[in-house]
Amino acid sequence: MSVIQMRGIKREYRMEGKHGKSKDGANAVVVRALRGVDFSAEAGEFVSVMGPSGSGKSTLMNILGCLDKPSGGTYTLDGIETSSSDSDTFALIRNRKIGFVFQSFNLLARTTALENVELPLFYRRREKDGNRQTSAGRKERAMEALKEVGLAERVDHFPSQLSGGQQQRVAIARAMVNDPAFILADEPTGNLDTGMTLEIMGLFQQLNNRGKTIVMVTHEPELAAYTKRIITLRDGGLVSDEQVTQRRSAPEDLAQWKKDHALLSEDL
């Protein structure tokens, strides 16, 4: 089953030319950020989106995340055609269908890990069965999400009391708490060192092995090697779509990194 199905996605921006705006738009400059992209992802896939600066990665991510609408084409997310949705429907889709993970974590500084993870549940007034949520139910679901990412002992900690890797784990738990159709991760390890990067990629692999669909935007081939499939954009078009034939194991690489790091410390 396709979780994501994009057909002929275009995104154009009209900008004023050197001589200002004309009544007929003759002076407008059209920037074609995406030029008819076809992309789909099945349930359980782990896809990297790559490409140089200006390739259209960010534009595609914004459309995937229902943060922007395409100028042309269709985007069906978990059976919902989104291209003609209004802003209220977009907000509902973002809350229920997409789990966002950002490079900068985007945690609320004055709330605990548990409260940060609970936040998406506040905007979801009813459960899938139509029953109203309760405060106890929200807390229980947030606790389960934190346990799943290995932070059961850190639920009452504030972001300032957590390492960068732990903060990103909280962000992943927050992304998972509503059981979204897929996780959309934008450079999720950009602010982390090597060890924490491998921990987070290991967590993504673990979630994917359990069936969660993940789309990750990255510019690092080393990180893409931990996914199952790599699509590459250039000049607004999709130029390659390849399966990862020699997928790396983040837990194994982390174990080797720790071993090498320990030997280096002994030598010093």
CSV table of N, CA, C and O in Angstrom, one decimal, residues 168-254:
chain,number,residue,atom,x,y,z
A,168,GLN,N,16.9,14.9,20.7
A,168,GLN,CA,16.4,14.4,19.4
A,168,GLN,C,15.5,13.1,19.6
A,168,GLN,O,14.6,12.9,18.9
A,169,ARG,N,15.9,12.3,20.7
A,169,ARG,CA,15.0,11.2,21.0
A,169,ARG,C,13.6,11.7,21.5
A,169,ARG,O,12.6,11.0,21.1
A,170,VAL,N,13.6,12.7,22.2
A,170,VAL,CA,12.3,13.3,22.7
A,170,VAL,C,11.5,13.7,21.4
A,170,VAL,O,10.3,13.5,21.3
A,171,ALA,N,12.2,14.4,20.5
A,171,ALA,CA,11.6,14.9,19.3
A,171,ALA,C,11.0,13.7,18.5
A,171,ALA,O,9.9,13.8,17.9
A,172,ILE,N,11.7,12.6,18.4
A,172,ILE,CA,11.3,11.4,17.7
A,172,ILE,C,10.1,10.8,18.4
A,172,ILE,O,9.1,10.4,17.8
A,173,ALA,N,10.1,10.8,19.7
A,173,ALA,CA,8.9,10.3,20.5
A,173,ALA,C,7.7,11.2,20.2
A,173,ALA,O,6.6,10.7,20.1
A,174,ARG,N,7.9,12.5,20.2
A,174,ARG,CA,6.8,13.4,19.9
A,174,ARG,C,6.3,13.1,18.5
A,174,ARG,O,5.1,13.2,18.2
A,175,ALA,N,7.2,12.8,17.5
A,175,ALA,CA,6.7,12.5,16.2
A,175,ALA,C,5.9,11.2,16.1
A,175,ALA,O,5.1,11.1,15.2
A,176,MET,N,6.2,10.3,17.0
A,176,MET,CA,5.6,9.0,17.0
A,176,MET,C,4.3,8.9,17.7
A,176,MET,O,3.5,8.0,17.5
A,177,VAL,N,4.1,9.9,18.6
A,177,VAL,CA,3.0,9.7,19.6
A,177,VAL,C,1.6,9.6,19.0
A,177,VAL,O,0.7,8.9,19.6
A,178,ASN,N,1.4,10.2,17.9
A,178,ASN,CA,0.1,10.1,17.2
A,178,ASN,C,0.0,9.0,16.2
A,178,ASN,O,-1.0,8.9,15.5
A,179,ASP,N,1.0,8.1,16.2
A,179,ASP,CA,1.0,7.0,15.3
A,179,ASP,C,0.8,7.5,13.8
A,179,ASP,O,-0.2,7.1,13.2
A,180,PRO,N,1.7,8.3,13.3
A,180,PRO,CA,1.5,8.9,12.0
A,180,PRO,C,1.7,7.9,10.9
A,180,PRO,O,2.2,6.8,11.1
A,181,ALA,N,1.2,8.3,9.7
A,181,ALA,CA,1.4,7.5,8.5
A,181,ALA,C,2.9,7.3,8.2
A,181,ALA,O,3.3,6.3,7.7
A,182,PHE,N,3.6,8.4,8.4
A,182,PHE,CA,5.1,8.4,8.1
A,182,PHE,C,5.8,9.5,8.9
A,182,PHE,O,5.2,10.4,9.4
A,183,ILE,N,7.1,9.3,9.2
A,183,ILE,CA,7.9,10.2,9.8
A,183,ILE,C,8.7,11.0,8.7
A,183,ILE,O,9.3,10.4,7.8
A,184,LEU,N,8.7,12.3,8.8
A,184,LEU,CA,9.4,13.2,7.9
A,184,LEU,C,10.6,13.8,8.7
A,184,LEU,O,10.3,14.7,9.6
A,185,ALA,N,11.8,13.4,8.4
A,185,ALA,CA,13.0,13.9,9.2
A,185,ALA,C,13.8,14.8,8.3
A,185,ALA,O,14.3,14.4,7.2
A,186,ASP,N,14.1,16.0,8.7
A,186,ASP,CA,14.8,17.0,8.0
A,186,ASP,C,16.2,17.2,8.6
A,186,ASP,O,16.3,17.8,9.6
A,187,GLU,N,17.2,16.6,8.0
A,187,GLU,CA,18.6,16.7,8.5
A,187,GLU,C,18.6,16.4,10.0
A,187,GLU,O,19.1,17.2,10.8
A,188,PRO,N,18.1,15.2,10.4
A,188,PRO,CA,17.8,15.0,11.9
A,188,PRO,C,19.1,14.9,12.7
A,188,PRO,O,19.0,15.0,14.0
A,189,THR,N,20.3,14.7,12.1
A,189,THR,CA,21.5,14.6,12.9
A,189,THR,C,22.5,15.7,12.7
A,189,THR,O,23.6,15.6,13.1
A,190,GLY,N,22.0,16.8,12.1
A,190,GLY,CA,22.9,17.9,11.7
A,190,GLY,C,23.5,18.6,12.8
A,190,GLY,O,24.6,19.2,12.7
A,191,ASN,N,22.9,18.5,14.0
A,191,ASN,CA,23.5,19.2,15.2
A,191,ASN,C,24.1,18.2,16.2
A,191,ASN,O,24.4,18.6,17.3
A,192,LEU,N,24.4,17.0,15.7
A,192,LEU,CA,24.9,15.9,16.6
A,192,LEU,C,26.3,15.5,16.2
A,192,LEU,O,26.7,15.5,15.1
A,193,ASP,N,27.1,15.0,17.2
A,193,ASP,CA,28.4,14.4,17.0
A,193,ASP,C,28.2,13.0,16.4
A,193,ASP,O,27.1,12.5,16.3
A,194,THR,N,29.4,12.4,16.1
A,194,THR,CA,29.3,11.1,15.4
A,194,THR,C,28.6,10.0,16.3
A,194,THR,O,27.8,9.3,15.8
A,195,GLY,N,28.9,9.9,17.6
A,195,GLY,CA,28.3,8.9,18.4
A,195,GLY,C,26.8,9.1,18.5
A,195,GLY,O,26.0,8.1,18.3
A,196,MET,N,26.4,10.3,18.7
A,196,MET,CA,24.9,10.6,18.8
A,196,MET,C,24.2,10.4,17.5
A,196,MET,O,23.1,9.9,17.4
A,197,THR,N,24.9,10.7,16.4
A,197,THR,CA,24.4,10.5,15.1
A,197,THR,C,24.1,9.0,14.8
A,197,THR,O,23.0,8.7,14.4
A,198,LEU,N,25.0,8.2,15.2
A,198,LEU,CA,24.8,6.7,15.0
A,198,LEU,C,23.7,6.2,15.9
A,198,LEU,O,23.0,5.3,15.5
A,199,GLU,N,23.6,6.8,17.1
A,199,GLU,CA,22.5,6.4,18.0
A,199,GLU,C,21.1,6.7,17.4
A,199,GLU,O,20.2,5.9,17.4
A,200,ILE,N,21.0,7.9,16.8
A,200,ILE,CA,19.7,8.3,16.2
A,200,ILE,C,19.4,7.5,15.0
A,200,ILE,O,18.3,7.1,14.8
A,201,MET,N,20.4,7.3,14.2
A,201,MET,CA,20.2,6.5,13.0
A,201,MET,C,19.8,5.0,13.4
A,201,MET,O,19.0,4.4,12.7
A,202,GLY,N,20.4,4.5,14.4
A,202,GLY,CA,20.0,3.2,14.9
A,202,GLY,C,18.6,3.2,15.4
A,202,GLY,O,17.9,2.2,15.2
A,203,LEU,N,18.2,4.3,16.0
A,203,LEU,CA,16.8,4.3,16.5
A,203,LEU,C,15.8,4.4,15.3
A,203,LEU,O,14.8,3.7,15.3
A,204,PHE,N,16.2,5.1,14.2
A,204,PHE,CA,15.4,5.2,13.0
A,204,PHE,C,15.3,3.8,12.4
A,204,PHE,O,14.2,3.4,12.0
A,205,GLN,N,16.4,3.1,12.3
A,205,GLN,CA,16.4,1.7,11.8
A,205,GLN,C,15.5,0.8,12.6
A,205,GLN,O,14.8,0.0,12.1
A,206,GLN,N,15.6,1.0,13.9
A,206,GLN,CA,14.8,0.1,14.8
A,206,GLN,C,13.3,0.4,14.5
A,206,GLN,O,12.5,-0.5,14.4
A,207,LEU,N,12.9,1.7,14.4
A,207,LEU,CA,11.5,2.0,14.2
A,207,LEU,C,11.1,1.5,12.8
A,207,LEU,O,9.9,1.0,12.7
A,208,ASN,N,11.9,1.6,11.8
A,208,ASN,CA,11.6,1.2,10.5
A,208,ASN,C,11.4,-0.4,10.5
A,208,ASN,O,10.6,-0.9,9.8
A,209,ASN,N,12.3,-1.1,11.2
A,209,ASN,CA,12.2,-2.5,11.3
A,209,ASN,C,10.9,-3.0,11.9
A,209,ASN,O,10.4,-4.1,11.7
A,210,ARG,N,10.2,-2.1,12.7
A,210,ARG,CA,8.9,-2.4,13.3
A,210,ARG,C,7.8,-2.0,12.3
A,210,ARG,O,6.6,-2.1,12.7
A,211,GLY,N,8.1,-1.4,11.2
A,211,GLY,CA,7.1,-1.1,10.2
A,211,GLY,C,6.8,0.3,9.9
A,211,GLY,O,6.0,0.6,9.0
A,212,LYS,N,7.5,1.2,10.6
A,212,LYS,CA,7.3,2.6,10.4
A,212,LYS,C,7.9,3.2,9.2
A,212,LYS,O,9.1,2.9,8.9
A,213,THR,N,7.1,3.9,8.4
A,213,THR,CA,7.6,4.5,7.1
A,213,THR,C,8.4,5.8,7.5
A,213,THR,O,7.8,6.6,8.2
A,214,ILE,N,9.6,6.0,6.9
A,214,ILE,CA,10.4,7.2,7.2
A,214,ILE,C,10.9,7.8,5.9
A,214,ILE,O,11.4,7.0,5.0
A,215,VAL,N,10.8,9.1,5.8
A,215,VAL,CA,11.4,9.8,4.7
A,215,VAL,C,12.4,10.8,5.3
A,215,VAL,O,12.0,11.6,6.2
A,216,MET,N,13.6,10.7,5.0
A,216,MET,CA,14.7,11.6,5.6
A,216,MET,C,15.4,12.4,4.5
A,216,MET,O,15.9,11.9,3.5
A,217,VAL,N,15.4,13.7,4.7
A,217,VAL,CA,16.1,14.6,3.8
A,217,VAL,C,17.5,14.8,4.4
A,217,VAL,O,17.7,15.1,5.6
A,218,THR,N,18.5,14.6,3.5
A,218,THR,CA,19.9,14.7,4.0
A,218,THR,C,20.8,15.0,2.8
A,218,THR,O,20.5,14.8,1.7
A,219,HIS,N,22.0,15.6,3.1
A,219,HIS,CA,23.0,15.9,2.1
A,219,HIS,C,24.2,15.0,2.3
A,219,HIS,O,25.2,15.1,1.6
A,220,GLU,N,24.1,14.0,3.3
A,220,GLU,CA,25.2,13.2,3.6
A,220,GLU,C,25.0,11.8,3.1
A,220,GLU,O,24.2,11.0,3.6
A,221,PRO,N,25.8,11.3,2.1
A,221,PRO,CA,25.7,9.9,1.6
A,221,PRO,C,26.0,8.9,2.7
A,221,PRO,O,25.4,7.8,2.7
A,222,GLU,N,26.8,9.2,3.7
A,222,GLU,CA,27.0,8.3,4.8
A,222,GLU,C,25.8,8.0,5.6
A,222,GLU,O,25.6,6.8,6.0
A,223,LEU,N,24.9,9.0,5.8
A,223,LEU,CA,23.6,8.7,6.4
A,223,LEU,C,22.6,8.0,5.5
A,223,LEU,O,21.9,7.1,6.0
A,224,ALA,N,22.6,8.3,4.3
A,224,ALA,CA,21.7,7.7,3.3
A,224,ALA,C,22.0,6.2,3.3
A,224,ALA,O,21.1,5.4,3.0
A,225,ALA,N,23.2,5.8,3.5
A,225,ALA,CA,23.6,4.4,3.5
A,225,ALA,C,22.9,3.6,4.6
A,225,ALA,O,22.9,2.3,4.5
A,226,TYR,N,22.3,4.2,5.6
A,226,TYR,CA,21.5,3.5,6.6
A,226,TYR,C,20.1,3.3,6.2
A,226,TYR,O,19.3,2.7,6.9
A,227,THR,N,19.6,3.9,5.1
A,227,THR,CA,18.2,3.8,4.7
A,227,THR,C,18.1,2.7,3.7
A,227,THR,O,19.1,2.0,3.4
A,228,LYS,N,16.9,2.5,3.1
A,228,LYS,CA,16.7,1.4,2.2
A,228,LYS,C,16.7,1.8,0.7
A,228,LYS,O,16.8,1.0,-0.2
A,229,ARG,N,16.5,3.1,0.5
A,229,ARG,CA,16.3,3.6,-0.8
A,229,ARG,C,16.7,5.1,-0.9
A,229,ARG,O,16.5,5.8,0.1
A,230,ILE,N,17.3,5.5,-2.0
A,230,ILE,CA,17.8,6.9,-2.1
A,230,ILE,C,17.2,7.5,-3.4
A,230,ILE,O,17.4,6.9,-4.5
A,231,ILE,N,16.5,8.6,-3.3
A,231,ILE,CA,16.1,9.4,-4.4
A,231,ILE,C,16.9,10.7,-4.5
A,231,ILE,O,17.2,11.2,-3.4
A,232,THR,N,17.3,11.1,-5.7
A,232,THR,CA,18.2,12.2,-5.8
A,232,THR,C,17.5,13.3,-6.7
A,232,THR,O,17.0,12.9,-7.8
A,233,LEU,N,17.5,14.5,-6.3
A,233,LEU,CA,16.9,15.6,-7.1
A,233,LEU,C,18.0,16.5,-7.6
A,233,LEU,O,19.1,16.6,-7.0
A,234,ARG,N,17.8,17.1,-8.8
A,234,ARG,CA,18.7,18.0,-9.3
A,234,ARG,C,17.9,19.0,-10.2
A,234,ARG,O,17.1,18.5,-11.1
A,235,ASP,N,18.1,20.3,-10.0
A,235,ASP,CA,17.4,21.3,-10.8
A,235,ASP,C,15.9,21.1,-10.9
A,235,ASP,O,15.2,21.2,-11.9
A,236,GLY,N,15.3,20.6,-9.8
A,236,GLY,CA,13.9,20.5,-9.7
A,236,GLY,C,13.3,19.2,-10.2
A,236,GLY,O,12.1,19.0,-10.2
A,237,GLY,N,14.2,18.3,-10.7
A,237,GLY,CA,13.7,17.0,-11.2
A,237,GLY,C,14.3,15.8,-10.5
A,237,GLY,O,15.4,15.9,-9.8
A,238,LEU,N,13.6,14.7,-10.5
A,238,LEU,CA,14.1,13.5,-9.9
A,238,LEU,C,15.0,12.8,-10.9
A,238,LEU,O,14.5,12.3,-11.9
A,239,VAL,N,16.3,12.7,-10.6
A,239,VAL,CA,17.3,12.2,-11.5
A,239,VAL,C,17.6,10.7,-11.3
A,239,VAL,O,18.2,10.1,-12.1
A,240,SER,N,17.4,10.2,-10.0
A,240,SER,CA,17.7,8.8,-9.8
A,240,SER,C,16.8,8.3,-8.6
A,240,SER,O,16.5,9.1,-7.7
A,241,ASP,N,16.6,7.0,-8.6
A,241,ASP,CA,15.8,6.4,-7.6
A,241,ASP,C,16.3,5.0,-7.4
A,241,ASP,O,16.1,4.1,-8.3
A,242,GLU,N,17.1,4.7,-6.4
A,242,GLU,CA,17.8,3.5,-6.3
A,242,GLU,C,17.7,2.8,-4.9
A,242,GLU,O,17.6,3.5,-3.9
A,243,GLN,N,17.6,1.5,-4.9
A,243,GLN,CA,17.6,0.8,-3.7
A,243,GLN,C,19.0,0.7,-3.1
A,243,GLN,O,20.0,0.7,-3.9
A,244,VAL,N,19.1,0.7,-1.8
A,244,VAL,CA,20.4,0.6,-1.2
A,244,VAL,C,20.8,-0.9,-1.1
A,244,VAL,O,20.1,-1.6,-0.4
A,245,THR,N,21.8,-1.3,-1.8
A,245,THR,CA,22.1,-2.7,-1.9
A,245,THR,C,23.0,-3.2,-0.8
A,245,THR,O,23.0,-4.4,-0.4
A,246,GLN,N,23.8,-2.3,-0.3
A,246,GLN,CA,24.7,-2.7,0.9
A,246,GLN,C,24.4,-1.7,2.0
A,246,GLN,O,25.2,-0.8,2.3
A,247,ARG,N,23.3,-2.0,2.7
A,247,ARG,CA,22.8,-1.1,3.8
A,247,ARG,C,23.7,-1.3,5.0
A,247,ARG,O,23.9,-2.5,5.4
A,248,ARG,N,24.1,-0.2,5.6
A,248,ARG,CA,24.9,-0.3,6.8
A,248,ARG,C,24.0,-0.4,8.0
A,248,ARG,O,22.8,0.0,8.0
A,249,SER,N,24.5,-1.0,9.1
A,249,SER,CA,23.8,-1.1,10.4
A,249,SER,C,24.4,-0.1,11.3
A,249,SER,O,25.5,-0.1,11.7
A,250,ALA,N,23.5,0.8,11.7
A,250,ALA,CA,23.9,1.9,12.6
A,250,ALA,C,24.4,1.3,14.0
A,250,ALA,O,25.4,1.8,14.6
A,251,PRO,N,23.6,0.3,14.6
A,251,PRO,CA,24.1,-0.2,15.9
A,251,PRO,C,25.5,-0.9,15.8
A,251,PRO,O,26.3,-0.7,16.7
A,252,GLU,N,25.8,-1.5,14.7
A,252,GLU,CA,27.1,-2.2,14.5
A,252,GLU,C,28.1,-1.1,14.3
A,252,GLU,O,29.2,-1.2,14.9
A,253,ASP,N,27.9,-0.1,13.6
A,253,ASP,CA,28.8,1.0,13.4
A,253,ASP,C,29.1,1.8,14.7
A,253,ASP,O,30.2,2.2,15.0
A,254,LEU,N,28.0,1.9,15.5
A,254,LEU,CA,28.1,2.6,16.8
A,254,LEU,C,29.0,1.8,17.7
A,254,LEU,O,29.9,2.3,18.4
